[in-house]
């Protein structure tokens, strides 16, 4: 299939996502951390690119999302925005606010959200949490910065949970999550990620909100789905949880290619005369 290089398309906005929910059109979201991948995702028609703090794991090799800094997130965000702009310009770009860049005070959260928005032309920021950060969401959205919420398994709180197990299986936590989703919506969020919760609960949250829900390990009833790009491309051999569908085995493809290259260099078959000047 030919890619639509240079052909500019209508940029996906928060309004467009709301329309998609209302029309029953599912929203596709993937993460990206660099220019090249952002170009490919935008050219292939993804609706939203999330510059996730999962960059801390899959890009930088940390065990959790906690170590990544706001400067590092901005670095990834700039590259992704450039990639989208170089391709069709259609995909919305959302940036994760990293751990401790919005928890200390509403004022600091606003300053950091502003910094993220000002340094490049991204569309929105994403924050993890419910009622505890409702005032912060309101403060950020009040100045015109769109906020995506994130409930269920919140990786920035991994040391509190102690594991990456499914959240809100118990009635009390499920009720709390439903209430948090309503609070996040009322605070002004334009969408909310639901991570690793039972599909029945995700369906209930989706039905009770006006804003779209974006699921990851949260079942088919969410208004959209998000996955980490490295996971769907099979770049990490060891990581294959139930909620990830692998669309390619790039680990094997790259491994084969590199082995062949090494062998060609050693055997003096690369570069050939045609590959030389
Ligand atoms: O950081 C991330 O990649 C995320 C998604 C998995 C939702 O928050």
PDB file of C-alpha atoms and ligand atoms in Angstrom:
ATOM      1  CA  UNK A   1       0.000   0.000   0.000  1.00  0.00           C
ATOM      2  CA  UNK A   2       1.308   3.486  -0.888  1.00  0.00           C
ATOM      3  CA  UNK A   3       1.753   5.991   1.880  1.00  0.00           C
ATOM      4  CA  UNK A   4       0.284   9.454   1.562  1.00  0.00           C
ATOM      5  CA  UNK A   5       3.541  11.343   2.086  1.00  0.00           C
ATOM      6  CA  UNK A   6       3.089  15.137   2.104  1.00  0.00           C
ATOM      7  CA  UNK A   7      -0.702  14.900   1.749  1.00  0.00           C
ATOM      8  CA  UNK A   8      -2.048  17.028   4.613  1.00  0.00           C
ATOM      9  CA  UNK A   9      -5.202  15.845   6.356  1.00  0.00           C
ATOM     10  CA  UNK A  10      -7.670  17.343   8.828  1.00  0.00           C
ATOM     11  CA  UNK A  11      -5.985  17.270  12.226  1.00  0.00           C
ATOM     12  CA  UNK A  12      -7.749  15.141  14.876  1.00  0.00           C
ATOM     13  CA  UNK A  13      -9.089  17.389  17.645  1.00  0.00           C
ATOM     14  CA  UNK A  14     -10.791  16.802  20.995  1.00  0.00           C
ATOM     15  CA  UNK A  15     -14.084  17.697  19.258  1.00  0.00           C
ATOM     16  CA  UNK A  16     -13.443  15.036  16.617  1.00  0.00           C
ATOM     17  CA  UNK A  17     -12.868  12.386  19.318  1.00  0.00           C
ATOM     18  CA  UNK A  18     -16.163  13.313  20.950  1.00  0.00           C
ATOM     19  CA  UNK A  19     -17.917  13.001  17.572  1.00  0.00           C
ATOM     20  CA  UNK A  20     -16.300   9.598  17.085  1.00  0.00           C
ATOM     21  CA  UNK A  21     -17.729   8.409  20.400  1.00  0.00           C
ATOM     22  CA  UNK A  22     -21.151   9.758  19.520  1.00  0.00           C
ATOM     23  CA  UNK A  23     -21.057   8.114  16.069  1.00  0.00           C
ATOM     24  CA  UNK A  24     -19.756   4.805  17.426  1.00  0.00           C
ATOM     25  CA  UNK A  25     -16.463   5.088  15.510  1.00  0.00           C
ATOM     26  CA  UNK A  26     -13.647   3.478  17.515  1.00  0.00           C
ATOM     27  CA  UNK A  27     -10.570   5.598  18.304  1.00  0.00           C
ATOM     28  CA  UNK A  28      -7.129   4.132  17.538  1.00  0.00           C
ATOM     29  CA  UNK A  29      -4.225   5.185  19.766  1.00  0.00           C
ATOM     30  CA  UNK A  30      -0.607   4.004  19.839  1.00  0.00           C
ATOM     31  CA  UNK A  31       2.473   5.275  21.619  1.00  0.00           C
ATOM     32  CA  UNK A  32       5.507   6.673  19.810  1.00  0.00           C
ATOM     33  CA  UNK A  33       8.706   8.231  21.089  1.00  0.00           C
ATOM     34  CA  UNK A  34      10.597   9.320  17.973  1.00  0.00           C
ATOM     35  CA  UNK A  35      10.296  11.067  14.601  1.00  0.00           C
ATOM     36  CA  UNK A  36      10.526   8.016  12.330  1.00  0.00           C
ATOM     37  CA  UNK A  37       7.881   6.004  14.167  1.00  0.00           C
ATOM     38  CA  UNK A  38       5.560   9.021  14.424  1.00  0.00           C
ATOM     39  CA  UNK A  39       5.767   9.464  10.635  1.00  0.00           C
ATOM     40  CA  UNK A  40       4.856   5.823  10.075  1.00  0.00           C
ATOM     41  CA  UNK A  41       1.941   5.882  12.543  1.00  0.00           C
ATOM     42  CA  UNK A  42       0.519   9.141  11.193  1.00  0.00           C
ATOM     43  CA  UNK A  43       0.905   7.978   7.596  1.00  0.00           C
ATOM     44  CA  UNK A  44      -0.878   4.722   8.444  1.00  0.00           C
ATOM     45  CA  UNK A  45      -3.908   6.611   9.788  1.00  0.00           C
ATOM     46  CA  UNK A  46      -3.619   6.411  13.579  1.00  0.00           C
ATOM     47  CA  UNK A  47      -6.037   8.833  15.287  1.00  0.00           C
ATOM     48  CA  UNK A  48      -3.949   9.697  18.352  1.00  0.00           C
ATOM     49  CA  UNK A  49      -0.250   9.288  19.166  1.00  0.00           C
ATOM     50  CA  UNK A  50       0.539   9.129  22.858  1.00  0.00           C
ATOM     51  CA  UNK A  51       4.062  10.105  23.832  1.00  0.00           C
ATOM     52  CA  UNK A  52       3.780   7.822  26.856  1.00  0.00           C
ATOM     53  CA  UNK A  53       6.013   7.860  29.888  1.00  0.00           C
ATOM     54  CA  UNK A  54       6.384   4.175  28.955  1.00  0.00           C
ATOM     55  CA  UNK A  55       9.381   5.677  27.105  1.00  0.00           C
ATOM     56  CA  UNK A  56      11.046   5.269  30.494  1.00  0.00           C
ATOM     57  CA  UNK A  57      10.715   1.475  30.102  1.00  0.00           C
ATOM     58  CA  UNK A  58      10.845   0.726  26.396  1.00  0.00           C
ATOM     59  CA  UNK A  59      13.141   3.554  25.251  1.00  0.00           C
ATOM     60  CA  UNK A  60      15.442   4.059  28.251  1.00  0.00           C
ATOM     61  CA  UNK A  61      15.360   0.602  29.843  1.00  0.00           C
ATOM     62  CA  UNK A  62      14.157   1.598  33.328  1.00  0.00           C
ATOM     63  CA  UNK A  63      12.036  -0.851  35.328  1.00  0.00           C
ATOM     64  CA  UNK A  64       9.241   1.665  35.876  1.00  0.00           C
ATOM     65  CA  UNK A  65       7.891   4.917  34.437  1.00  0.00           C
ATOM     66  CA  UNK A  66       9.013   6.899  37.483  1.00  0.00           C
ATOM     67  CA  UNK A  67      12.541   7.989  36.468  1.00  0.00           C
ATOM     68  CA  UNK A  68      11.680   9.816  33.225  1.00  0.00           C
ATOM     69  CA  UNK A  69      11.991  13.609  33.499  1.00  0.00           C
ATOM     70  CA  UNK A  70       9.948  16.415  31.996  1.00  0.00           C
ATOM     71  CA  UNK A  71      12.936  17.411  29.815  1.00  0.00           C
ATOM     72  CA  UNK A  72      13.149  13.849  28.449  1.00  0.00           C
ATOM     73  CA  UNK A  73       9.396  13.808  27.754  1.00  0.00           C
ATOM     74  CA  UNK A  74       9.709  17.124  25.905  1.00  0.00           C
ATOM     75  CA  UNK A  75      12.611  15.729  23.867  1.00  0.00           C
ATOM     76  CA  UNK A  76      10.460  12.746  22.757  1.00  0.00           C
ATOM     77  CA  UNK A  77       7.433  14.972  22.208  1.00  0.00           C
ATOM     78  CA  UNK A  78       9.301  17.359  19.919  1.00  0.00           C
ATOM     79  CA  UNK A  79      10.512  14.476  17.750  1.00  0.00           C
ATOM     80  CA  UNK A  80       7.014  12.981  17.529  1.00  0.00           C
ATOM     81  CA  UNK A  81       5.361  16.291  16.648  1.00  0.00           C
ATOM     82  CA  UNK A  82       7.975  16.843  13.917  1.00  0.00           C
ATOM     83  CA  UNK A  83       7.212  13.357  12.572  1.00  0.00           C
ATOM     84  CA  UNK A  84       3.463  13.966  12.395  1.00  0.00           C
ATOM     85  CA  UNK A  85       3.978  17.374  10.780  1.00  0.00           C
ATOM     86  CA  UNK A  86       6.334  15.859   8.200  1.00  0.00           C
ATOM     87  CA  UNK A  87       3.726  13.257   7.233  1.00  0.00           C
ATOM     88  CA  UNK A  88      -0.017  14.040   6.913  1.00  0.00           C
ATOM     89  CA  UNK A  89      -0.313  16.140  10.094  1.00  0.00           C
ATOM     90  CA  UNK A  90      -3.539  14.305  10.972  1.00  0.00           C
ATOM     91  CA  UNK A  91      -2.769  12.537  14.259  1.00  0.00           C
ATOM     92  CA  UNK A  92      -3.455  14.224  17.581  1.00  0.00           C
ATOM     93  CA  UNK A  93      -0.362  14.144  19.827  1.00  0.00           C
ATOM     94  CA  UNK A  94      -0.832  13.691  23.592  1.00  0.00           C
ATOM     95  CA  UNK A  95       2.085  13.906  26.025  1.00  0.00           C
ATOM     96  CA  UNK A  96       2.256  12.109  29.367  1.00  0.00           C
ATOM     97  CA  UNK A  97       3.106  14.367  32.295  1.00  0.00           C
ATOM     98  CA  UNK A  98       5.831  12.435  34.125  1.00  0.00           C
ATOM     99  CA  UNK A  99       5.828  11.371  37.770  1.00  0.00           C
ATOM    100  CA  UNK A 100       6.107  14.336  40.182  1.00  0.00           C
ATOM    101  CA  UNK A 101       5.603  16.942  37.491  1.00  0.00           C
ATOM    102  CA  UNK A 102       1.966  17.538  38.551  1.00  0.00           C
ATOM    103  CA  UNK A 103       1.483  15.995  42.021  1.00  0.00           C
ATOM    104  CA  UNK A 104       3.128  18.637  44.238  1.00  0.00           C
ATOM    105  CA  UNK A 105       0.761  21.543  43.633  1.00  0.00           C
ATOM    106  CA  UNK A 106      -1.771  22.828  41.118  1.00  0.00           C
ATOM    107  CA  UNK A 107       0.530  25.740  40.374  1.00  0.00           C
ATOM    108  CA  UNK A 108       3.500  23.549  39.544  1.00  0.00           C
ATOM    109  CA  UNK A 109       1.299  21.219  37.478  1.00  0.00           C
ATOM    110  CA  UNK A 110       0.047  24.195  35.477  1.00  0.00           C
ATOM    111  CA  UNK A 111       3.575  25.512  34.962  1.00  0.00           C
ATOM    112  CA  UNK A 112       4.762  22.102  33.732  1.00  0.00           C
ATOM    113  CA  UNK A 113       1.726  21.496  31.503  1.00  0.00           C
ATOM    114  CA  UNK A 114       2.337  24.959  30.032  1.00  0.00           C
ATOM    115  CA  UNK A 115       6.011  24.151  29.498  1.00  0.00           C
ATOM    116  CA  UNK A 116       5.098  20.938  27.633  1.00  0.00           C
ATOM    117  CA  UNK A 117       2.552  22.758  25.451  1.00  0.00           C
ATOM    118  CA  UNK A 118       4.768  25.772  24.795  1.00  0.00           C
ATOM    119  CA  UNK A 119       7.892  23.937  23.667  1.00  0.00           C
ATOM    120  CA  UNK A 120       6.240  22.304  20.677  1.00  0.00           C
ATOM    121  CA  UNK A 121       2.862  22.062  19.019  1.00  0.00           C
ATOM    122  CA  UNK A 122       1.327  19.088  20.802  1.00  0.00           C
ATOM    123  CA  UNK A 123      -2.413  18.821  21.442  1.00  0.00           C
ATOM    124  CA  UNK A 124      -2.862  17.712  25.039  1.00  0.00           C
ATOM    125  CA  UNK A 125      -1.312  16.296  28.196  1.00  0.00           C
ATOM    126  CA  UNK A 126      -2.198  13.119  30.110  1.00  0.00           C
ATOM    127  CA  UNK A 127      -2.264  12.781  33.908  1.00  0.00           C
ATOM    128  CA  UNK A 128      -2.812   9.704  36.081  1.00  0.00           C
ATOM    129  CA  UNK A 129      -5.350   9.862  38.891  1.00  0.00           C
ATOM    130  CA  UNK A 130      -8.937  10.542  39.921  1.00  0.00           C
ATOM    131  CA  UNK A 131     -10.422  12.689  42.685  1.00  0.00           C
ATOM    132  CA  UNK A 132      -6.985  13.524  44.142  1.00  0.00           C
ATOM    133  CA  UNK A 133      -5.955  15.410  41.028  1.00  0.00           C
ATOM    134  CA  UNK A 134      -9.387  16.755  40.001  1.00  0.00           C
ATOM    135  CA  UNK A 135      -8.482  20.337  40.979  1.00  0.00           C
ATOM    136  CA  UNK A 136      -5.263  20.069  38.992  1.00  0.00           C
ATOM    137  CA  UNK A 137      -7.127  18.819  35.900  1.00  0.00           C
ATOM    138  CA  UNK A 138      -9.547  21.726  36.258  1.00  0.00           C
ATOM    139  CA  UNK A 139      -6.732  24.230  36.669  1.00  0.00           C
ATOM    140  CA  UNK A 140      -4.958  22.991  33.539  1.00  0.00           C
ATOM    141  CA  UNK A 141      -8.088  22.742  31.377  1.00  0.00           C
ATOM    142  CA  UNK A 142      -9.271  26.183  32.579  1.00  0.00           C
ATOM    143  CA  UNK A 143      -6.313  27.807  30.823  1.00  0.00           C
ATOM    144  CA  UNK A 144      -7.109  25.955  27.617  1.00  0.00           C
ATOM    145  CA  UNK A 145      -4.816  22.936  27.794  1.00  0.00           C
ATOM    146  CA  UNK A 146      -6.743  19.738  26.991  1.00  0.00           C
ATOM    147  CA  UNK A 147      -6.239  16.935  29.541  1.00  0.00           C
ATOM    148  CA  UNK A 148      -6.584  13.195  29.052  1.00  0.00           C
ATOM    149  CA  UNK A 149      -7.178  11.295  32.314  1.00  0.00           C
ATOM    150  CA  UNK A 150      -5.828   7.867  33.244  1.00  0.00           C
ATOM    151  CA  UNK A 151      -7.525   5.472  35.710  1.00  0.00           C
ATOM    152  CA  UNK A 152      -7.318   1.800  36.699  1.00  0.00           C
ATOM    153  CA  UNK A 153      -3.747   0.556  36.742  1.00  0.00           C
ATOM    154  CA  UNK A 154      -1.673   3.717  37.010  1.00  0.00           C
ATOM    155  CA  UNK A 155       1.977   2.777  36.438  1.00  0.00           C
ATOM    156  CA  UNK A 156       3.261   5.861  38.282  1.00  0.00           C
ATOM    157  CA  UNK A 157       1.735   4.340  41.464  1.00  0.00           C
ATOM    158  CA  UNK A 158       3.298   0.908  40.972  1.00  0.00           C
ATOM    159  CA  UNK A 159       5.137   1.027  44.298  1.00  0.00           C
ATOM    160  CA  UNK A 160       1.818   1.609  46.068  1.00  0.00           C
ATOM    161  CA  UNK A 161       0.121  -1.361  44.314  1.00  0.00           C
ATOM    162  CA  UNK A 162       3.127  -3.677  44.457  1.00  0.00           C
ATOM    163  CA  UNK A 163       2.186  -5.409  41.178  1.00  0.00           C
ATOM    164  CA  UNK A 164       0.868  -4.865  37.650  1.00  0.00           C
ATOM    165  CA  UNK A 165      -2.223  -7.031  38.320  1.00  0.00           C
ATOM    166  CA  UNK A 166      -5.725  -6.143  37.049  1.00  0.00           C
ATOM    167  CA  UNK A 167      -7.269  -3.350  39.143  1.00  0.00           C
ATOM    168  CA  UNK A 168     -10.810  -2.831  40.463  1.00  0.00           C
ATOM    169  CA  UNK A 169     -11.905  -6.463  40.524  1.00  0.00           C
ATOM    170  CA  UNK A 170     -13.445  -5.816  43.935  1.00  0.00           C
ATOM    171  CA  UNK A 171     -16.733  -3.971  44.243  1.00  0.00           C
ATOM    172  CA  UNK A 172     -15.414  -1.142  46.434  1.00  0.00           C
ATOM    173  CA  UNK A 173     -12.520  -0.307  44.093  1.00  0.00           C
ATOM    174  CA  UNK A 174     -14.824  -0.614  41.059  1.00  0.00           C
ATOM    175  CA  UNK A 175     -17.297   1.858  42.596  1.00  0.00           C
ATOM    176  CA  UNK A 176     -14.476   4.229  43.417  1.00  0.00           C
ATOM    177  CA  UNK A 177     -13.148   4.018  39.851  1.00  0.00           C
ATOM    178  CA  UNK A 178     -16.579   4.750  38.358  1.00  0.00           C
ATOM    179  CA  UNK A 179     -16.890   7.771  40.629  1.00  0.00           C
ATOM    180  CA  UNK A 180     -13.329   8.897  39.761  1.00  0.00           C
ATOM    181  CA  UNK A 181     -14.172   8.688  36.052  1.00  0.00           C
ATOM    182  CA  UNK A 182     -17.147  10.996  36.578  1.00  0.00           C
ATOM    183  CA  UNK A 183     -15.009  13.384  38.621  1.00  0.00           C
ATOM    184  CA  UNK A 184     -12.296  13.462  35.936  1.00  0.00           C
ATOM    185  CA  UNK A 185     -14.945  14.210  33.306  1.00  0.00           C
ATOM    186  CA  UNK A 186     -16.471  16.985  35.436  1.00  0.00           C
ATOM    187  CA  UNK A 187     -13.018  18.455  36.018  1.00  0.00           C
ATOM    188  CA  UNK A 188     -12.782  18.991  32.265  1.00  0.00           C
ATOM    189  CA  UNK A 189     -10.862  16.010  30.816  1.00  0.00           C
ATOM    190  CA  UNK A 190     -11.658  15.337  27.138  1.00  0.00           C
ATOM    191  CA  UNK A 191     -10.981  11.567  27.349  1.00  0.00           C
ATOM    192  CA  UNK A 192      -9.817   9.006  29.877  1.00  0.00           C
ATOM    193  CA  UNK A 193      -7.527   5.988  29.590  1.00  0.00           C
ATOM    194  CA  UNK A 194      -8.766   2.886  31.441  1.00  0.00           C
ATOM    195  CA  UNK A 195      -5.872   0.529  32.083  1.00  0.00           C
ATOM    196  CA  UNK A 196      -6.171  -3.140  33.074  1.00  0.00           C
ATOM    197  CA  UNK A 197      -9.653  -3.264  34.587  1.00  0.00           C
ATOM    198  CA  UNK A 198     -12.439  -5.844  34.047  1.00  0.00           C
ATOM    199  CA  UNK A 199     -14.241  -5.353  30.735  1.00  0.00           C
ATOM    200  CA  UNK A 200     -17.635  -5.178  32.465  1.00  0.00           C
ATOM    201  CA  UNK A 201     -16.511  -2.220  34.564  1.00  0.00           C
ATOM    202  CA  UNK A 202     -14.918  -0.516  31.537  1.00  0.00           C
ATOM    203  CA  UNK A 203     -18.236  -0.910  29.676  1.00  0.00           C
ATOM    204  CA  UNK A 204     -20.090   0.668  32.609  1.00  0.00           C
ATOM    205  CA  UNK A 205     -17.666   3.607  32.773  1.00  0.00           C
ATOM    206  CA  UNK A 206     -17.884   4.065  28.978  1.00  0.00           C
ATOM    207  CA  UNK A 207     -21.695   4.119  29.079  1.00  0.00           C
ATOM    208  CA  UNK A 208     -21.827   6.596  31.944  1.00  0.00           C
ATOM    209  CA  UNK A 209     -19.415   9.183  30.478  1.00  0.00           C
ATOM    210  CA  UNK A 210     -19.907  11.665  27.650  1.00  0.00           C
ATOM    211  CA  UNK A 211     -16.168  11.786  26.968  1.00  0.00           C
ATOM    212  CA  UNK A 212     -14.439   8.862  25.214  1.00  0.00           C
ATOM    213  CA  UNK A 213     -12.744   6.066  27.159  1.00  0.00           C
ATOM    214  CA  UNK A 214      -9.518   4.631  25.729  1.00  0.00           C
ATOM    215  CA  UNK A 215      -8.837   1.111  26.957  1.00  0.00           C
ATOM    216  CA  UNK A 216      -5.652  -0.864  27.449  1.00  0.00           C
ATOM    217  CA  UNK A 217      -6.457  -4.316  28.785  1.00  0.00           C
ATOM    218  CA  UNK A 218     -10.002  -3.077  29.454  1.00  0.00           C
ATOM    219  CA  UNK A 219     -12.072  -4.897  26.808  1.00  0.00           C
ATOM    220  CA  UNK A 220     -13.894  -4.112  23.599  1.00  0.00           C
ATOM    221  CA  UNK A 221     -16.561  -1.739  24.952  1.00  0.00           C
ATOM    222  CA  UNK A 222     -14.166   1.191  25.427  1.00  0.00           C
ATOM    223  CA  UNK A 223     -14.527   3.950  22.843  1.00  0.00           C
ATOM    224  CA  UNK A 224     -10.941   3.435  21.724  1.00  0.00           C
ATOM    225  CA  UNK A 225      -7.881   1.282  22.286  1.00  0.00           C
ATOM    226  CA  UNK A 226      -4.279   2.159  23.101  1.00  0.00           C
ATOM    227  CA  UNK A 227      -1.195  -0.060  23.040  1.00  0.00           C
ATOM    228  CA  UNK A 228       2.539   0.505  23.306  1.00  0.00           C
ATOM    229  CA  UNK A 229       4.064   0.449  19.807  1.00  0.00           C
ATOM    230  CA  UNK A 230       7.040  -1.714  20.873  1.00  0.00           C
ATOM    231  CA  UNK A 231       4.584  -4.360  22.141  1.00  0.00           C
ATOM    232  CA  UNK A 232       2.447  -4.635  18.991  1.00  0.00           C
ATOM    233  CA  UNK A 233       5.581  -4.825  16.845  1.00  0.00           C
ATOM    234  CA  UNK A 234       7.062  -7.620  18.971  1.00  0.00           C
ATOM    235  CA  UNK A 235      10.249  -5.702  19.706  1.00  0.00           C
ATOM    236  CA  UNK A 236      10.518  -7.057  23.231  1.00  0.00           C
ATOM    237  CA  UNK A 237      10.817 -10.863  23.243  1.00  0.00           C
ATOM    238  CA  UNK A 238      10.040 -11.285  26.942  1.00  0.00           C
ATOM    239  CA  UNK A 239       6.983  -9.027  27.320  1.00  0.00           C
ATOM    240  CA  UNK A 240       3.770 -10.571  26.016  1.00  0.00           C
ATOM    241  CA  UNK A 241       0.840  -9.953  28.381  1.00  0.00           C
ATOM    242  CA  UNK A 242      -2.685 -11.136  27.501  1.00  0.00           C
ATOM    243  CA  UNK A 243      -3.963  -7.681  26.465  1.00  0.00           C
ATOM    244  CA  UNK A 244      -1.283  -7.172  23.797  1.00  0.00           C
ATOM    245  CA  UNK A 245      -1.882  -8.385  20.254  1.00  0.00           C
ATOM    246  CA  UNK A 246       1.377  -8.792  18.343  1.00  0.00           C
ATOM    247  CA  UNK A 247       1.038  -7.634  14.740  1.00  0.00           C
ATOM    248  CA  UNK A 248       4.657  -8.296  13.830  1.00  0.00           C
ATOM    249  CA  UNK A 249       7.751 -10.040  15.130  1.00  0.00           C
ATOM    250  CA  UNK A 250      10.267  -7.266  14.548  1.00  0.00           C
ATOM    251  CA  UNK A 251      12.641  -8.658  17.132  1.00  0.00           C
ATOM    252  CA  UNK A 252      13.247 -11.646  14.845  1.00  0.00           C
ATOM    253  CA  UNK A 253      13.250  -9.492  11.683  1.00  0.00           C
ATOM    254  CA  UNK A 254      15.880  -7.126  13.128  1.00  0.00           C
ATOM    255  CA  UNK A 255      17.924  -9.942  14.637  1.00  0.00           C
ATOM    256  CA  UNK A 256      18.032 -11.747  11.241  1.00  0.00           C
ATOM    257  CA  UNK A 257      18.928  -8.521   9.417  1.00  0.00           C
ATOM    258  CA  UNK A 258      21.747  -7.630  11.815  1.00  0.00           C
ATOM    259  CA  UNK A 259      23.185 -11.175  11.727  1.00  0.00           C
ATOM    260  CA  UNK A 260      23.159 -11.058   7.924  1.00  0.00           C
ATOM    261  CA  UNK A 261      24.862  -7.632   7.935  1.00  0.00           C
ATOM    262  CA  UNK A 262      27.558  -8.816  10.353  1.00  0.00           C
ATOM    263  CA  UNK A 263      28.143 -11.881   8.212  1.00  0.00           C
ATOM    264  CA  UNK A 264      28.317  -9.825   4.978  1.00  0.00           C
ATOM    265  CA  UNK A 265      30.834  -7.391   6.497  1.00  0.00           C
ATOM    266  CA  UNK A 266      33.018 -10.222   7.808  1.00  0.00           C
ATOM    267  CA  UNK A 267      32.820 -12.057   4.457  1.00  0.00           C
ATOM    268  CA  UNK A 268      33.705  -8.857   2.547  1.00  0.00           C
ATOM    269  CA  UNK A 269      30.483  -9.167   0.501  1.00  0.00           C
ATOM    270  CA  UNK A 270      29.330  -5.716   1.694  1.00  0.00           C
ATOM    271  CA  UNK A 271      29.744  -3.176   0.176  1.00  0.00           C
ATOM    272  CA  UNK A 272      29.600  -4.430  -3.398  1.00  0.00           C
ATOM    273  CA  UNK A 273      30.857  -2.403  -6.380  1.00  0.00           C
ATOM    274  CA  UNK A 274      27.283  -1.099  -6.893  1.00  0.00           C
ATOM    275  CA  UNK A 275      27.163   0.060  -3.311  1.00  0.00           C
ATOM    276  CA  UNK A 276      30.407   1.999  -3.667  1.00  0.00           C
ATOM    277  CA  UNK A 277      31.372   5.266  -5.410  1.00  0.00           C
TER     278      UNK A 277
HETATM  279  O1  LIG B   1       2.821   5.506  29.085  1.00  0.00           O
HETATM  280  C1  LIG B   1       2.056   4.882  28.340  1.00  0.00           C
HETATM  281  O2  LIG B   1       2.463   4.299  27.318  1.00  0.00           O
HETATM  282  C2  LIG B   1       0.636   4.835  28.700  1.00  0.00           C
HETATM  283  C3  LIG B   1      -0.262   3.944  27.912  1.00  0.00           C
HETATM  284  C4  LIG B   1       0.116   2.547  27.969  1.00  0.00           C
HETATM  285  C5  LIG B   1      -1.686   4.175  28.232  1.00  0.00           C
HETATM  286  O3  LIG B   1       0.247   5.504  29.598  1.00  0.00           O
END
